[in-house]
Amino acid sequence: MKHFLLAAAMVLFLAPLSRAQSEKLPRTNVPTPSPAPSPANAPTPEPATQTVEPVTSQPSQPPAKSTGLGFVVPAEKARPIVVTRFEKPPTIDGQLDEEVWKSAAVFKDFYQIDPGDNTAPTKPTEVLAGYDAKFLYIAFRAFDEKDKVRATVAKRDNIFSDDYVGMFLDTFNDQRKAFEFFFNPLGIQGDGVITEGRGEDFSVDVLMDSKGLINDEGYVVEIAIPFKSLRYEAGKGKLWGVHFLRRIKRNNNELDSWMPFSRSVNSNLAQSGHITGLDGISTERTLEIIPSLTISETGRRVASLTPPLGVDPGRIVNQPVELEPGLTAKFGLSPTTTLDLALNPDFAQVEADQLVVTTNQRFPIFFPEKRPFFLEGIDIFRTPIQAVHTRAIVDPDVALKLSGKQGKNTFGLMVASDNGPGNLSLDDRSSLAACIERRDYFPGNPLGIVCNNEKFIDKNAYIGVLRLKRDVGKGDSTVGLIATTYNFIEKHNQLGGIDGRFRVNKNTTVNFQLLGTSSRNFFFDPQTASSAYRTGTGFGYSTTYDLQGRNWGFQLFGEGYTKDYRADVGFFGRTNTNFNSAYVRYNSDPKPKKTILSYHVHDFSWIGYDFQGRIQNWESENYIEWRLPRNSYFSLAWEPAYERIVEEEFGNSRNAPCVRTADPLNPLRTICRSAFSGPEEISVYKHHFFIAGNSQYSKKIQFNGRAVWRTNHLDLDFGGGRRFPRVSPAALEAAAFRASNSALCADSHAPNACFAPLDPGPGLLFEFTGGVTYQPTNELRLSLNYVKNRLVRNDTDRVAFDTNILTFRGTYQFTKATFARAIIDYNTLNQRARAQLLLGWTPNPGTAFYAGYNDDLNYGFNSISSSIVPGFRRNGRTYFVKMSYLFRKSFGS
């Protein structure tokens, strides 16, 4: 309790965070908690506090009915719509010329919900729906001026800069999760899953058929979704929740919806319409098998076998050609339950991680999962605390997953055998071999030489995850259990906990999660300056109180992790910390015909402190953002802040006893250095200033930029690699001593003056992120992104680091399935460039062919000789071909 009282005693003011704007769906302006809620100023469907009339009057319809959501919905939309059963399947060609479409259920009279507020849309839209035993058929008629429709030949899920139509399908009608299906005017697909309170996940790919055509009346998209591609409950009397949506980009990003939408309600799926009548669906069990094969050859720079006189330039040596077969399989045990199997799944070479700034970072950096097997049904395993992050499973030989939903119960079970921890790199294996050979020089091993990694080589880690969740009460309330286990030689971790989400009313939700962990591992003790292999127990917690209305929103959030908390199957950063925040925002009512369409302001303040009650940091951000015409935004922010660091988090405490080096060949050397050269605690008051803007100005040009100035930002004195050695006073003094005492400092008994402990100090940090995308034709897309981080210390006026990351990406999309792509990344910090050329063919999820080339170069530096050389020098290269094919077979009727 004292931690919450301490947090409450702080004066909590403002704070913005990067705007998490969703282009795909209406949103209710809910900030994302931990570690900093994102401002809720995305285009959001606005509430209707008054009665809303349909766009097109139909006198024969029954009177409107109240929904309890703050407005009245016409009766024909308040009651479920019966979907027509087709006797003959239509041809999916974008024509809608078959007789069967004349009998389809019709959804029309859309509302403009953004930037308008349940007003008449600028263009009409109609949706037709029907089904047969195996498919759900949907067709969109989007009326428009032919020459103004925005459409490009795009990759799957990359359609949201175009005009598009789409829908949510809540196939369990539980207001908790729904499939998302979106299509640009050419029928190219973007699909995913939305989970209420968790947001969207577009890593999901659903096998379906779609075709779009632009015609004189606008465009038509025709879709066939196999029921076996969905998880659902159907039958007599069963309801599915549904939203039908349309985006018109040129009209200030206009979003139209078949159902009216209230901004006063903190839920998307609670405002769905409903469809019914899906009887007699074939209850097929489906088996999907995807064999894959990767063929690659890698060359890496090594020292020359017969080095010439002078500098060894090294040479590229090609490794043997590698064949990596793999297999993934999915068996639909029922429409609600799926069993997945993977043998050696890995497609990492096709989608590499984006370069990020790692300089001056204390804690791990999160990278998203990209492998299809682990993305399947991943929403089941997601909780407020990231207890499951499947990238912890590095290179599984085999993985198995059972997941699904039965009634109110959702479940997931995953097990894996991972050879990643024991699959040492070539360099590590060479070092290990050298160590073993060196040990043989000492009969009986009298000096106790131990070769690191010897007992780990080629051993597997064993991993398990269990997730159970139950729907409770009304709305989207749930309670859940989660448990994970990780076991590898001397590394064991068990985690278990409970979580819940409760809807108090249409505006308010409460979330919580409690986790306990037990680990058998090495834990460093700064007081003894040593690591002890022991059992450590810890716990983590997360709680959120969230109230969101039409104009005002408020959130309280708390999160914390004890010192020995570990989640080896999940993701965790700082431990022995608590994070408490308060967030208040105001969204203006939109004015679609004004120069400023709307504005958003928020105050976000947070405090971090350890379990000893010591403040670690606090920030208070004041943020304002204006929404402008042409899909443009502009924002400003100011953030006063405080940061405090203590020596024991960085290494040895100054009270730790002297320890002897572990090097048996230098048994007399003694090190008596604390982690910091100066005070054992360092604190600073800071100010952050932000300016940002972005625009989808036209179909051809899009751009964005964000600049941040941070005064008194702490340089942790880690240095910035070869080009930016440490520039703290202590480091400069030690460098000067080494320069004048080179022989003394080269000796194995060198004095402490040759070395400098960390000497953190404040400086001015400038950050910039920005990019521009240019699409000169419907098929060609070019983008350039730039990231800069530069810190200058106050005490020495030296540049601690200056990182510039440039990324160029060019894609030519021949068809929606075939593309050629080039990516070039360059990081000035290490003067390293990496490039990829890729030719791909992906006709459907599961079937793919890639041929690619990866290159890795350094500019002006030879990594073998550690010398400066002119021009670029290659570190390594890889040629690869990856192929997979989906075999799909259904059983039953």
Coordinates of N, CA and C in Angstrom, one line a residue, residues 677 715-719 724-739 753-760 793 795-796 798:
S677 N 32.5 5.7 -10.6 CA 33.7 6.4 -10.2 C 33.3 7.6 -9.3
D715 N 23.8 10.4 -19.9 CA 24.7 9.5 -20.6 C 25.2 8.5 -19.5
L716 N 24.9 7.2 -19.8 CA 25.3 6.1 -18.8 C 26.7 5.7 -18.9
D717 N 27.4 6.4 -19.8 CA 28.9 6.2 -20.0 C 29.3 4.8 -20.5
F718 N 28.4 4.2 -21.3 CA 28.7 2.9 -21.9 C 29.6 3.1 -23.1
G719 N 29.6 4.3 -23.7 CA 30.4 4.5 -24.9 C 29.5 4.1 -26.1
F724 N 32.8 6.1 -31.1 CA 32.5 7.0 -30.0 C 32.9 6.4 -28.7
P725 N 34.2 6.5 -28.3 CA 34.7 6.0 -27.0 C 34.1 6.9 -25.9
R726 N 34.1 6.4 -24.7 CA 33.6 7.1 -23.5 C 34.2 8.5 -23.4
V727 N 33.4 9.4 -23.0 CA 33.8 10.8 -23.0 C 33.5 11.4 -21.6
S728 N 33.3 10.6 -20.6 CA 33.1 11.1 -19.2 C 34.4 11.6 -18.7
P729 N 34.4 12.5 -17.7 CA 35.7 12.9 -17.1 C 36.5 11.7 -16.6
A730 N 35.9 10.7 -15.9 CA 36.7 9.6 -15.5 C 37.3 8.8 -16.6
A731 N 36.6 8.6 -17.7 CA 37.1 7.9 -18.9 C 38.2 8.7 -19.6
L732 N 38.0 10.0 -19.7 CA 39.1 10.8 -20.3 C 40.4 10.8 -19.5
E733 N 40.2 10.8 -18.2 CA 41.4 10.8 -17.3 C 42.1 9.4 -17.4
A734 N 41.4 8.3 -17.5 CA 42.0 7.0 -17.6 C 42.6 6.9 -19.0
A735 N 42.0 7.4 -20.0 CA 42.6 7.3 -21.4 C 43.9 8.1 -21.4
A736 N 44.0 9.2 -20.8 CA 45.2 10.0 -20.7 C 46.3 9.2 -20.0
F737 N 45.9 8.6 -18.9 CA 46.9 7.8 -18.1 C 47.4 6.6 -19.0
R738 N 46.5 5.9 -19.7 CA 47.0 4.8 -20.5 C 47.9 5.3 -21.6
A739 N 47.6 6.5 -22.2 CA 48.4 7.0 -23.3 C 49.9 7.2 -22.8
A753 N 44.2 2.8 -12.0 CA 44.2 4.1 -12.8 C 44.1 3.9 -14.3
C754 N 44.4 2.7 -14.8 CA 44.3 2.4 -16.2 C 42.8 2.1 -16.6
F755 N 42.0 2.0 -15.7 CA 40.6 1.6 -16.0 C 39.7 2.7 -15.3
A756 N 38.6 3.0 -15.9 CA 37.6 3.9 -15.4 C 36.3 3.3 -15.2
P757 N 35.8 3.2 -13.9 CA 34.4 2.8 -13.7 C 33.5 3.8 -14.4
L758 N 32.2 3.4 -14.4 CA 31.2 4.2 -15.1 C 31.1 5.6 -14.4
D759 N 30.9 6.6 -15.2 CA 30.8 8.0 -14.7 C 29.7 8.7 -15.4
P760 N 28.4 8.3 -15.1 CA 27.2 8.8 -15.8 C 27.1 10.3 -15.5
R793 N 27.5 15.6 -23.8 CA 27.6 15.7 -22.3 C 27.8 17.2 -21.9
D795 N 29.3 18.1 -19.0 CA 30.6 18.3 -18.2 C 31.8 18.4 -19.1
T796 N 31.8 17.6 -20.2 CA 33.0 17.6 -21.1 C 32.8 18.3 -22.4
R798 N 31.6 16.9 -24.9 CA 32.0 16.0 -25.9 C 30.8 15.2 -26.4

